[in-house]
Amino acid sequence: MSISFPTNTVVLMIAAMIGTGAGVWFSLAQGLRQVSVAAQVQRTWRWGAAIVLIAWLLVRLALSVNPPGGAVLGAPFITAFLVLGILAGILPLLISPVFRKIVRAIPETWLVGLQAIRVAGFLFLALMDMKLLPAEFALPAGCGDVTVGLLALGVVYLLANRKPYARALAIGWNVLGLLDLISALTTGIIYIGPFAAQVAASGGSPLYLNYVLIIPSFGVPLFALLHIYSLFQILSARVDKMVGMSQELATRIT
């Protein structure tokens, strides 16, 4: 079985991941500009985020070029990148008041709009058409990503125009986006390993999959964090509003 390396598709996937990482960094930098903290603190967060994102992507690319044992990276590698990436974005939100202020200060349309990059999910469909990905994974993952990416543009429009129902729809869209990521990860774990073994057994090289798997080990954690940050923004704003109304009502009563 002769398999041509899908160079053009891989280049587009890597470009999409670079764009995602850059977009996340610019969003954090924009939030930093809106927060009143010392210049040194701003530099620390700005450079720290840049170093983490660049190192993360470079290590992941290196593992694609020179995979351990010359084989397709298994679920433990992908899971490790996924979990560590999400933890790297969640822990500061939990323990750092400064980071919570930064996230709250990021323009809400940026957090949503960056998800439009997920229209690149059509690349999964292209690889499926080339018989380079199993349909059981590529079809739901590709269609799901394209759908979430296109819907992101509509949500951005509603938020930008301050429609009264925009934030309620944004919550639903965020939940949909997270469910799509979970679905893609689940089907990927179930079907990509056996598919790679099938390709190898038929005489082909499945190593191109190591580049495809950059998406769940770099892009998916970042997209998940964007959803989480967006939900944090919306829900914390609602809580603040409810607290303010309660305090105002208590003042009037007394």
PDB file of C-alpha atoms in Angstrom:
ATOM      1  CA  MET A   1       0.000   0.000   0.000  1.00  0.00           C
ATOM      2  CA  SER A   2       1.621   3.214  -1.190  1.00  0.00           C
ATOM      3  CA  ILE A   3       0.868   6.330   0.843  1.00  0.00           C
ATOM      4  CA  SER A   4       2.069   9.767  -0.203  1.00  0.00           C
ATOM      5  CA  PHE A   5       2.958  12.127   2.621  1.00  0.00           C
ATOM      6  CA  PRO A   6       0.199  14.798   2.677  1.00  0.00           C
ATOM      7  CA  THR A   7       2.638  17.711   2.698  1.00  0.00           C
ATOM      8  CA  ASN A   8       0.200  20.488   1.820  1.00  0.00           C
ATOM      9  CA  THR A   9      -2.362  19.360   4.384  1.00  0.00           C
ATOM     10  CA  VAL A  10       0.261  19.031   7.116  1.00  0.00           C
ATOM     11  CA  VAL A  11       1.599  22.531   6.360  1.00  0.00           C
ATOM     12  CA  LEU A  12      -1.919  23.955   6.652  1.00  0.00           C
ATOM     13  CA  MET A  13      -2.458  22.136   9.958  1.00  0.00           C
ATOM     14  CA  ILE A  14       0.795  23.468  11.403  1.00  0.00           C
ATOM     15  CA  ALA A  15      -0.045  26.971  10.158  1.00  0.00           C
ATOM     16  CA  ALA A  16      -3.441  26.727  11.892  1.00  0.00           C
ATOM     17  CA  MET A  17      -1.750  25.688  15.146  1.00  0.00           C
ATOM     18  CA  ILE A  18       0.759  28.553  14.912  1.00  0.00           C
ATOM     19  CA  GLY A  19      -2.138  30.940  14.319  1.00  0.00           C
ATOM     20  CA  THR A  20      -4.002  29.531  17.308  1.00  0.00           C
ATOM     21  CA  GLY A  21      -1.001  29.903  19.615  1.00  0.00           C
ATOM     22  CA  ALA A  22      -0.349  33.440  18.382  1.00  0.00           C
ATOM     23  CA  GLY A  23      -4.012  34.359  18.806  1.00  0.00           C
ATOM     24  CA  VAL A  24      -4.061  33.087  22.387  1.00  0.00           C
ATOM     25  CA  TRP A  25      -0.919  35.091  23.201  1.00  0.00           C
ATOM     26  CA  PHE A  26      -2.272  38.300  21.648  1.00  0.00           C
ATOM     27  CA  SER A  27      -5.520  37.842  23.580  1.00  0.00           C
ATOM     28  CA  LEU A  28      -3.655  37.541  26.875  1.00  0.00           C
ATOM     29  CA  ALA A  29      -1.491  40.537  25.945  1.00  0.00           C
ATOM     30  CA  GLN A  30      -4.623  42.578  25.193  1.00  0.00           C
ATOM     31  CA  GLY A  31      -6.090  41.611  28.566  1.00  0.00           C
ATOM     32  CA  LEU A  32      -2.842  42.631  30.254  1.00  0.00           C
ATOM     33  CA  ARG A  33      -3.075  46.116  28.725  1.00  0.00           C
ATOM     34  CA  GLN A  34      -6.420  46.616  30.445  1.00  0.00           C
ATOM     35  CA  VAL A  35      -5.209  45.554  33.909  1.00  0.00           C
ATOM     36  CA  SER A  36      -3.561  47.980  36.341  1.00  0.00           C
ATOM     37  CA  VAL A  37      -0.456  46.067  37.430  1.00  0.00           C
ATOM     38  CA  ALA A  38       3.241  46.921  37.623  1.00  0.00           C
ATOM     39  CA  ALA A  39       5.181  46.924  34.355  1.00  0.00           C
ATOM     40  CA  GLN A  40       7.401  44.114  35.658  1.00  0.00           C
ATOM     41  CA  VAL A  41       4.358  41.956  36.355  1.00  0.00           C
ATOM     42  CA  GLN A  42       3.057  42.617  32.852  1.00  0.00           C
ATOM     43  CA  ARG A  43       6.391  41.608  31.324  1.00  0.00           C
ATOM     44  CA  THR A  44       6.502  38.442  33.417  1.00  0.00           C
ATOM     45  CA  TRP A  45       3.065  37.294  32.286  1.00  0.00           C
ATOM     46  CA  ARG A  46       3.642  38.344  28.681  1.00  0.00           C
ATOM     47  CA  TRP A  47       7.019  36.647  28.283  1.00  0.00           C
ATOM     48  CA  GLY A  48       5.996  33.667  30.397  1.00  0.00           C
ATOM     49  CA  ALA A  49       3.010  32.958  28.167  1.00  0.00           C
ATOM     50  CA  ALA A  50       5.124  33.362  25.026  1.00  0.00           C
ATOM     51  CA  ILE A  51       7.827  30.994  26.277  1.00  0.00           C
ATOM     52  CA  VAL A  52       5.312  28.325  27.313  1.00  0.00           C
ATOM     53  CA  LEU A  53       3.424  28.456  24.006  1.00  0.00           C
ATOM     54  CA  ILE A  54       6.547  28.436  21.821  1.00  0.00           C
ATOM     55  CA  ALA A  55       8.274  25.680  23.797  1.00  0.00           C
ATOM     56  CA  TRP A  56       5.094  23.591  23.825  1.00  0.00           C
ATOM     57  CA  LEU A  57       4.681  23.756  20.037  1.00  0.00           C
ATOM     58  CA  LEU A  58       8.387  23.232  19.292  1.00  0.00           C
ATOM     59  CA  VAL A  59       8.595  20.151  21.508  1.00  0.00           C
ATOM     60  CA  ARG A  60       5.482  18.757  19.889  1.00  0.00           C
ATOM     61  CA  LEU A  61       6.866  19.406  16.395  1.00  0.00           C
ATOM     62  CA  ALA A  62      10.173  17.770  17.372  1.00  0.00           C
ATOM     63  CA  LEU A  63       8.303  14.641  18.449  1.00  0.00           C
ATOM     64  CA  SER A  64       6.576  14.567  15.065  1.00  0.00           C
ATOM     65  CA  VAL A  65       9.858  14.836  13.183  1.00  0.00           C
ATOM     66  CA  ASN A  66      11.691  12.330  15.424  1.00  0.00           C
ATOM     67  CA  PRO A  67       9.066  10.197  17.177  1.00  0.00           C
ATOM     68  CA  PRO A  68      10.307   7.856  19.931  1.00  0.00           C
ATOM     69  CA  GLY A  69      10.948   4.453  18.410  1.00  0.00           C
ATOM     70  CA  GLY A  70      10.093   5.752  14.956  1.00  0.00           C
ATOM     71  CA  ALA A  71       6.423   4.994  15.575  1.00  0.00           C
ATOM     72  CA  VAL A  72       3.118   6.846  15.749  1.00  0.00           C
ATOM     73  CA  LEU A  73       2.784   8.605  19.095  1.00  0.00           C
ATOM     74  CA  GLY A  74       0.448   6.674  21.345  1.00  0.00           C
ATOM     75  CA  ALA A  75      -2.398   7.829  23.550  1.00  0.00           C
ATOM     76  CA  PRO A  76      -0.118   8.349  26.614  1.00  0.00           C
ATOM     77  CA  PHE A  77       1.922  11.011  24.765  1.00  0.00           C
ATOM     78  CA  ILE A  78      -1.154  12.803  23.446  1.00  0.00           C
ATOM     79  CA  THR A  79      -2.923  12.620  26.809  1.00  0.00           C
ATOM     80  CA  ALA A  80       0.124  14.014  28.607  1.00  0.00           C
ATOM     81  CA  PHE A  81       0.280  17.059  26.316  1.00  0.00           C
ATOM     82  CA  LEU A  82      -3.476  17.523  26.536  1.00  0.00           C
ATOM     83  CA  VAL A  83      -3.695  17.326  30.334  1.00  0.00           C
ATOM     84  CA  LEU A  84      -0.565  19.392  31.012  1.00  0.00           C
ATOM     85  CA  GLY A  85      -1.698  22.044  28.535  1.00  0.00           C
ATOM     86  CA  ILE A  86      -5.119  22.413  30.103  1.00  0.00           C
ATOM     87  CA  LEU A  87      -3.647  22.446  33.617  1.00  0.00           C
ATOM     88  CA  ALA A  88      -1.176  25.158  32.557  1.00  0.00           C
ATOM     89  CA  GLY A  89      -4.136  27.356  31.654  1.00  0.00           C
ATOM     90  CA  ILE A  90      -6.506  26.375  34.460  1.00  0.00           C
ATOM     91  CA  LEU A  91      -4.188  26.582  37.473  1.00  0.00           C
ATOM     92  CA  PRO A  92      -3.359  30.305  37.062  1.00  0.00           C
ATOM     93  CA  LEU A  93      -7.089  30.976  36.801  1.00  0.00           C
ATOM     94  CA  LEU A  94      -7.641  29.178  40.105  1.00  0.00           C
ATOM     95  CA  ILE A  95      -4.727  30.536  42.126  1.00  0.00           C
ATOM     96  CA  SER A  96      -3.833  33.946  40.673  1.00  0.00           C
ATOM     97  CA  PRO A  97      -6.087  36.983  41.204  1.00  0.00           C
ATOM     98  CA  VAL A  98      -3.996  38.863  38.622  1.00  0.00           C
ATOM     99  CA  PHE A  99      -4.592  36.210  35.976  1.00  0.00           C
ATOM    100  CA  ARG A 100      -8.322  36.222  36.685  1.00  0.00           C
ATOM    101  CA  LYS A 101      -8.301  39.979  36.081  1.00  0.00           C
ATOM    102  CA  ILE A 102      -6.397  39.426  32.834  1.00  0.00           C
ATOM    103  CA  VAL A 103      -8.919  36.874  31.586  1.00  0.00           C
ATOM    104  CA  ARG A 104     -11.841  39.114  32.523  1.00  0.00           C
ATOM    105  CA  ALA A 105     -10.210  41.985  30.619  1.00  0.00           C
ATOM    106  CA  ILE A 106      -9.748  40.072  27.350  1.00  0.00           C
ATOM    107  CA  PRO A 107     -12.289  41.306  24.781  1.00  0.00           C
ATOM    108  CA  GLU A 108     -15.072  38.701  24.751  1.00  0.00           C
ATOM    109  CA  THR A 109     -15.218  38.792  20.972  1.00  0.00           C
ATOM    110  CA  TRP A 110     -11.556  37.725  20.832  1.00  0.00           C
ATOM    111  CA  LEU A 111     -12.109  34.662  23.001  1.00  0.00           C
ATOM    112  CA  VAL A 112     -14.956  33.587  20.747  1.00  0.00           C
ATOM    113  CA  GLY A 113     -13.573  34.760  17.422  1.00  0.00           C
ATOM    114  CA  LEU A 114     -10.352  32.777  17.734  1.00  0.00           C
ATOM    115  CA  GLN A 115     -12.435  29.619  17.569  1.00  0.00           C
ATOM    116  CA  ALA A 116     -13.169  30.427  13.925  1.00  0.00           C
ATOM    117  CA  ILE A 117      -9.781  28.830  13.214  1.00  0.00           C
ATOM    118  CA  ARG A 118     -11.558  25.532  13.784  1.00  0.00           C
ATOM    119  CA  VAL A 119     -13.011  25.715  10.278  1.00  0.00           C
ATOM    120  CA  ALA A 120      -9.629  24.142   9.486  1.00  0.00           C
ATOM    121  CA  GLY A 121     -11.404  20.957  10.540  1.00  0.00           C
ATOM    122  CA  PHE A 122     -12.134  20.538   6.830  1.00  0.00           C
ATOM    123  CA  LEU A 123      -8.571  19.207   6.648  1.00  0.00           C
ATOM    124  CA  PHE A 124      -9.735  16.121   8.552  1.00  0.00           C
ATOM    125  CA  LEU A 125     -12.331  15.596   5.837  1.00  0.00           C
ATOM    126  CA  ALA A 126      -9.684  16.053   3.146  1.00  0.00           C
ATOM    127  CA  LEU A 127      -7.472  13.401   4.774  1.00  0.00           C
ATOM    128  CA  MET A 128     -10.464  11.085   5.055  1.00  0.00           C
ATOM    129  CA  ASP A 129     -11.104  11.550   1.339  1.00  0.00           C
ATOM    130  CA  MET A 130      -7.462  10.594   0.713  1.00  0.00           C
ATOM    131  CA  LYS A 131      -7.955   7.456   2.849  1.00  0.00           C
ATOM    132  CA  LEU A 132      -5.451   8.837   5.372  1.00  0.00           C
ATOM    133  CA  LEU A 133      -7.844   9.072   8.338  1.00  0.00           C
ATOM    134  CA  PRO A 134     -10.634   6.764   9.487  1.00  0.00           C
ATOM    135  CA  ALA A 135     -14.088   8.076   8.677  1.00  0.00           C
ATOM    136  CA  GLU A 136     -15.297   7.184  12.177  1.00  0.00           C
ATOM    137  CA  PHE A 137     -13.008   9.927  13.510  1.00  0.00           C
ATOM    138  CA  ALA A 138     -12.620  12.374  10.630  1.00  0.00           C
ATOM    139  CA  LEU A 139     -16.297  12.830   9.801  1.00  0.00           C
ATOM    140  CA  PRO A 140     -17.602  13.874  13.256  1.00  0.00           C
ATOM    141  CA  ALA A 141     -14.400  15.729  14.175  1.00  0.00           C
ATOM    142  CA  GLY A 142     -14.192  17.607  10.883  1.00  0.00           C
ATOM    143  CA  CYS A 143     -17.877  18.494  10.639  1.00  0.00           C
ATOM    144  CA  GLY A 144     -18.013  19.401  14.320  1.00  0.00           C
ATOM    145  CA  ASP A 145     -15.029  21.728  14.110  1.00  0.00           C
ATOM    146  CA  VAL A 146     -16.292  23.438  10.966  1.00  0.00           C
ATOM    147  CA  THR A 147     -19.712  23.931  12.556  1.00  0.00           C
ATOM    148  CA  VAL A 148     -18.302  25.375  15.791  1.00  0.00           C
ATOM    149  CA  GLY A 149     -15.909  27.615  13.840  1.00  0.00           C
ATOM    150  CA  LEU A 150     -18.664  29.035  11.639  1.00  0.00           C
ATOM    151  CA  LEU A 151     -21.022  29.520  14.578  1.00  0.00           C
ATOM    152  CA  ALA A 152     -18.249  31.449  16.341  1.00  0.00           C
ATOM    153  CA  LEU A 153     -18.564  34.170  13.709  1.00  0.00           C
ATOM    154  CA  GLY A 154     -22.279  34.491  14.414  1.00  0.00           C
ATOM    155  CA  VAL A 155     -21.708  34.663  18.171  1.00  0.00           C
ATOM    156  CA  VAL A 156     -19.049  37.351  17.670  1.00  0.00           C
ATOM    157  CA  TYR A 157     -21.543  39.390  15.645  1.00  0.00           C
ATOM    158  CA  LEU A 158     -24.174  39.114  18.376  1.00  0.00           C
ATOM    159  CA  LEU A 159     -21.710  40.026  21.126  1.00  0.00           C
ATOM    160  CA  ALA A 160     -20.273  42.937  19.156  1.00  0.00           C
ATOM    161  CA  ASN A 161     -23.761  44.330  18.599  1.00  0.00           C
ATOM    162  CA  ARG A 162     -24.675  43.784  22.273  1.00  0.00           C
ATOM    163  CA  LYS A 163     -27.799  41.777  21.552  1.00  0.00           C
ATOM    164  CA  PRO A 164     -29.637  41.016  24.817  1.00  0.00           C
ATOM    165  CA  TYR A 165     -29.563  37.272  24.192  1.00  0.00           C
ATOM    166  CA  ALA A 166     -25.948  37.174  22.985  1.00  0.00           C
ATOM    167  CA  ARG A 167     -24.359  35.937  26.205  1.00  0.00           C
ATOM    168  CA  ALA A 168     -26.975  33.217  26.701  1.00  0.00           C
ATOM    169  CA  LEU A 169     -26.270  31.955  23.189  1.00  0.00           C
ATOM    170  CA  ALA A 170     -22.520  32.256  23.853  1.00  0.00           C
ATOM    171  CA  ILE A 171     -22.885  29.945  26.854  1.00  0.00           C
ATOM    172  CA  GLY A 172     -24.686  27.357  24.713  1.00  0.00           C
ATOM    173  CA  TRP A 173     -22.097  27.705  21.943  1.00  0.00           C
ATOM    174  CA  ASN A 174     -19.236  27.242  24.433  1.00  0.00           C
ATOM    175  CA  VAL A 175     -20.834  24.065  25.763  1.00  0.00           C
ATOM    176  CA  LEU A 176     -21.304  22.799  22.189  1.00  0.00           C
ATOM    177  CA  GLY A 177     -17.659  23.549  21.408  1.00  0.00           C
ATOM    178  CA  LEU A 178     -16.423  21.656  24.461  1.00  0.00           C
ATOM    179  CA  LEU A 179     -18.644  18.670  23.632  1.00  0.00           C
ATOM    180  CA  ASP A 180     -17.240  18.652  20.092  1.00  0.00           C
ATOM    181  CA  LEU A 181     -13.681  18.545  21.456  1.00  0.00           C
ATOM    182  CA  ILE A 182     -14.587  15.677  23.801  1.00  0.00           C
ATOM    183  CA  SER A 183     -16.220  13.784  20.930  1.00  0.00           C
ATOM    184  CA  ALA A 184     -13.173  14.261  18.687  1.00  0.00           C
ATOM    185  CA  LEU A 185     -10.779  13.109  21.412  1.00  0.00           C
ATOM    186  CA  THR A 186     -12.909  10.045  22.165  1.00  0.00           C
ATOM    187  CA  THR A 187     -13.242   8.910  18.557  1.00  0.00           C
ATOM    188  CA  GLY A 188      -9.569   9.650  17.951  1.00  0.00           C
ATOM    189  CA  ILE A 189      -8.484   7.443  20.850  1.00  0.00           C
ATOM    190  CA  ILE A 190     -10.759   4.642  19.680  1.00  0.00           C
ATOM    191  CA  TYR A 191     -10.072   4.653  15.950  1.00  0.00           C
ATOM    192  CA  ILE A 192      -6.708   6.259  15.063  1.00  0.00           C
ATOM    193  CA  GLY A 193      -4.503   3.623  16.756  1.00  0.00           C
ATOM    194  CA  PRO A 194      -6.084   0.650  14.946  1.00  0.00           C
ATOM    195  CA  PHE A 195      -6.093   2.646  11.701  1.00  0.00           C
ATOM    196  CA  ALA A 196      -2.342   3.328  12.034  1.00  0.00           C
ATOM    197  CA  ALA A 197      -1.732  -0.390  12.664  1.00  0.00           C
ATOM    198  CA  GLN A 198      -3.774  -1.238   9.582  1.00  0.00           C
ATOM    199  CA  VAL A 199      -1.768   1.188   7.433  1.00  0.00           C
ATOM    200  CA  ALA A 200       1.523  -0.274   8.712  1.00  0.00           C
ATOM    201  CA  ALA A 201       0.318  -3.863   8.183  1.00  0.00           C
ATOM    202  CA  SER A 202      -0.509  -3.077   4.561  1.00  0.00           C
ATOM    203  CA  GLY A 203       3.026  -1.790   3.940  1.00  0.00           C
ATOM    204  CA  GLY A 204       2.417   1.957   4.260  1.00  0.00           C
ATOM    205  CA  SER A 205       4.001   4.440   6.637  1.00  0.00           C
ATOM    206  CA  PRO A 206       1.601   5.930   9.192  1.00  0.00           C
ATOM    207  CA  LEU A 207       4.137   8.478  10.491  1.00  0.00           C
ATOM    208  CA  TYR A 208       2.263  11.361   8.865  1.00  0.00           C
ATOM    209  CA  LEU A 209      -0.261  10.840  11.679  1.00  0.00           C
ATOM    210  CA  ASN A 210       2.228  12.310  14.150  1.00  0.00           C
ATOM    211  CA  TYR A 211       1.663  15.685  12.478  1.00  0.00           C
ATOM    212  CA  VAL A 212      -2.111  15.265  12.496  1.00  0.00           C
ATOM    213  CA  LEU A 213      -1.900  14.480  16.210  1.00  0.00           C
ATOM    214  CA  ILE A 214      -0.375  17.914  16.878  1.00  0.00           C
ATOM    215  CA  ILE A 215      -3.965  19.167  16.875  1.00  0.00           C
ATOM    216  CA  PRO A 216      -5.196  17.180  19.917  1.00  0.00           C
ATOM    217  CA  SER A 217      -1.942  17.763  21.789  1.00  0.00           C
ATOM    218  CA  PHE A 218      -1.647  21.514  21.121  1.00  0.00           C
ATOM    219  CA  GLY A 219      -4.724  22.957  19.467  1.00  0.00           C
ATOM    220  CA  VAL A 220      -7.398  21.132  21.454  1.00  0.00           C
ATOM    221  CA  PRO A 221      -6.065  22.251  24.881  1.00  0.00           C
ATOM    222  CA  LEU A 222      -5.935  25.857  23.671  1.00  0.00           C
ATOM    223  CA  PHE A 223      -9.442  25.730  22.202  1.00  0.00           C
ATOM    224  CA  ALA A 224     -10.719  24.147  25.412  1.00  0.00           C
ATOM    225  CA  LEU A 225      -9.104  26.914  27.462  1.00  0.00           C
ATOM    226  CA  LEU A 226     -10.646  29.594  25.244  1.00  0.00           C
ATOM    227  CA  HIS A 227     -14.058  28.054  25.926  1.00  0.00           C
ATOM    228  CA  ILE A 228     -13.346  27.909  29.664  1.00  0.00           C
ATOM    229  CA  TYR A 229     -12.114  31.522  29.744  1.00  0.00           C
ATOM    230  CA  SER A 230     -15.168  32.674  27.812  1.00  0.00           C
ATOM    231  CA  LEU A 231     -17.516  30.863  30.215  1.00  0.00           C
ATOM    232  CA  PHE A 232     -15.588  32.289  33.171  1.00  0.00           C
ATOM    233  CA  GLN A 233     -16.009  35.801  31.773  1.00  0.00           C
ATOM    234  CA  ILE A 234     -19.726  35.447  31.133  1.00  0.00           C
ATOM    235  CA  LEU A 235     -20.637  33.646  34.339  1.00  0.00           C
ATOM    236  CA  SER A 236     -18.464  35.788  36.625  1.00  0.00           C
ATOM    237  CA  ALA A 237     -20.011  38.907  35.112  1.00  0.00           C
ATOM    238  CA  ARG A 238     -23.460  37.496  35.873  1.00  0.00           C
ATOM    239  CA  VAL A 239     -22.457  36.690  39.437  1.00  0.00           C
ATOM    240  CA  ASP A 240     -21.061  40.198  39.911  1.00  0.00           C
ATOM    241  CA  LYS A 241     -24.292  41.664  38.556  1.00  0.00           C
ATOM    242  CA  MET A 242     -26.407  39.533  40.895  1.00  0.00           C
ATOM    243  CA  VAL A 243     -24.245  40.509  43.889  1.00  0.00           C
ATOM    244  CA  GLY A 244     -24.543  44.184  42.964  1.00  0.00           C
ATOM    245  CA  MET A 245     -28.328  43.932  42.662  1.00  0.00           C
ATOM    246  CA  SER A 246     -28.536  42.140  46.012  1.00  0.00           C
ATOM    247  CA  GLN A 247     -26.451  44.822  47.717  1.00  0.00           C
ATOM    248  CA  GLU A 248     -28.568  47.561  46.147  1.00  0.00           C
ATOM    249  CA  LEU A 249     -31.772  45.846  47.294  1.00  0.00           C
ATOM    250  CA  ALA A 250     -30.385  45.403  50.808  1.00  0.00           C
ATOM    251  CA  THR A 251     -29.458  49.097  50.914  1.00  0.00           C
ATOM    252  CA  ARG A 252     -32.963  50.133  49.889  1.00  0.00           C
ATOM    253  CA  ILE A 253     -34.552  47.867  52.523  1.00  0.00           C
ATOM    254  CA  THR A 254     -32.369  49.234  55.304  1.00  0.00           C
TER     255      THR A 254
END
